[in-house]
Amino acid sequence: MKKRSKDQTTLIHAGRDPKKYGGVVNPPVMHASTILSESVAAFRGKHRAWKEGAPLYLYGRYGTACQDSLSEALCALEGGFRTMTFPSGLAACAAALIACVKVGDHVLMVDTIYGPNRQLATRLLARFGVETQFYDPLVGAGIEQLFRRNTSAVVLESPGSLTFEMQDVPAIAAVAKRRSALTVMDNTWATPYYFKPIAHGVDLSVQAATKYVVGHSDAMVGAVTAASEAVYGRLLDTHWDLGMHLAPDDAYLAQRGLRTLAVRLKQHWEAGLELAQWIAKQPEVARVLHPALPGDPGHAIWKRDFSGASGLFGVVLKPVSEKAFAALLDHLKLFGIGGSWGGYESLVMPFDPRDQRSATQWPDPGPCFRVHAGLEAVEDLIADLEDGFGRLRKAL
Ligand SMILES: *Cc1c(COP(=O)(O)O)cnc(C)c1O
């Protein structure tokens, strides 16, 4: 066999060891707090070995078969040093950033960051004496001008939450490296299947596995992969200190979801692109925000760095009344109205980019909504949206 398998193969086999569990294909769900040792020597040895990274069970909070399976498989996909799992995507984002900072530090955070991360920075981190400055997602290598003597972390998310701006990740990571700052990237949109932050110079790659990894809208899971042993040490300490623990049932669902990620993502990508192209042709639409669409301002970077797209994108309408906007989204039969995404079912969600940015200005006056293309037949999804645009026109 070749030395390194294709990602599609890695997804199926990494982090599984049927021989260990009597031939059972999937890892068993172990409900545990106490994990017994046979002797004092075994107890002491186990703690030492675990701290050095040996895969064994120490105490429930530090994970058992399912958390280990998920960590190992994700780490293989990310191409990192090691992966830690978290009880939510936000817990993963928070722990990754906290691992990088101390009192008196300065953080550069992209203006199009997932909203709750902005609050982590402006509330909790500010209270602990860490100052955060938000930056334009399009800054590229120009980020160097924003660096201060005490800049210790740069936070990226590409494409940006809600508005899908693409960042020049390798250019920003190179500057950060030169200035001895750590980089944390939220890579939930592409997943490590379609974009590999660590190969592009990022130190901590964050995944809200709640979305595409779990894939079935039924569990909250986060993961952080460290590029190196040194960064992993900081992450591990933070995980311990904050008492983080991903429940075994949810770890089970995430490692199971991961097995089918490749086939699901391909369908989300294709369906999302078809919907985006159809929506872009409607006369009431000002812009569609989707980096995989030729003509999108982020398309060149997407094409250079990413090997695929997921099914999530944004739509900006020309100015219409709230009544007309609601007529479009209310009463869709196949699209639920809701947050989160990455599940098998299609979703829409209204949003206003003005609520969530401070370093840049949103130019469009019209209302916006986000679309998550699920795994339904695309013709059916388009027919549903066609009815919605019909309702909007009647309400104009
Ligand atoms: C949903 C999301 C998160 C948070 O994940 P949860 O599991 O909901 O806590 C973080 N980042 C991005 C980009 C997300 O979309």
XYZ file of N, CA and C in Angstrom, residues 4 49 76 102 118 128 241 245 253 261 276 280 320:
39
model
N 0.790 7.208 2.227
C -0.270 8.070 2.745
C -1.535 7.871 1.914
N 2.258 7.861 31.517
C 2.136 7.494 30.096
C 1.101 8.381 29.402
N -5.732 12.844 11.723
C -5.193 12.296 10.475
C -5.655 13.150 9.292
N -2.140 35.765 27.367
C -1.975 36.049 28.800
C -2.264 37.536 29.017
N -16.595 36.939 19.060
C -16.405 38.372 19.265
C -16.708 38.699 20.731
N -9.866 39.844 31.485
C -8.593 39.273 31.933
C -7.389 40.028 31.341
N -7.570 22.695 32.500
C -7.877 23.760 33.451
C -9.338 24.180 33.382
N -15.046 18.508 28.607
C -15.326 17.087 28.383
C -16.413 16.929 27.340
N -21.401 9.947 17.953
C -22.112 10.486 16.782
C -21.152 11.226 15.846
N -18.378 11.839 5.676
C -18.188 13.266 5.374
C -17.927 13.510 3.884
N -27.172 28.480 -5.555
C -26.601 29.835 -5.595
C -26.728 30.418 -7.003
N -28.983 33.639 -7.930
C -28.323 34.832 -8.484
C -29.071 35.394 -9.691
N -36.212 45.459 -0.034
C -37.647 45.113 -0.091
C -38.188 45.259 1.316
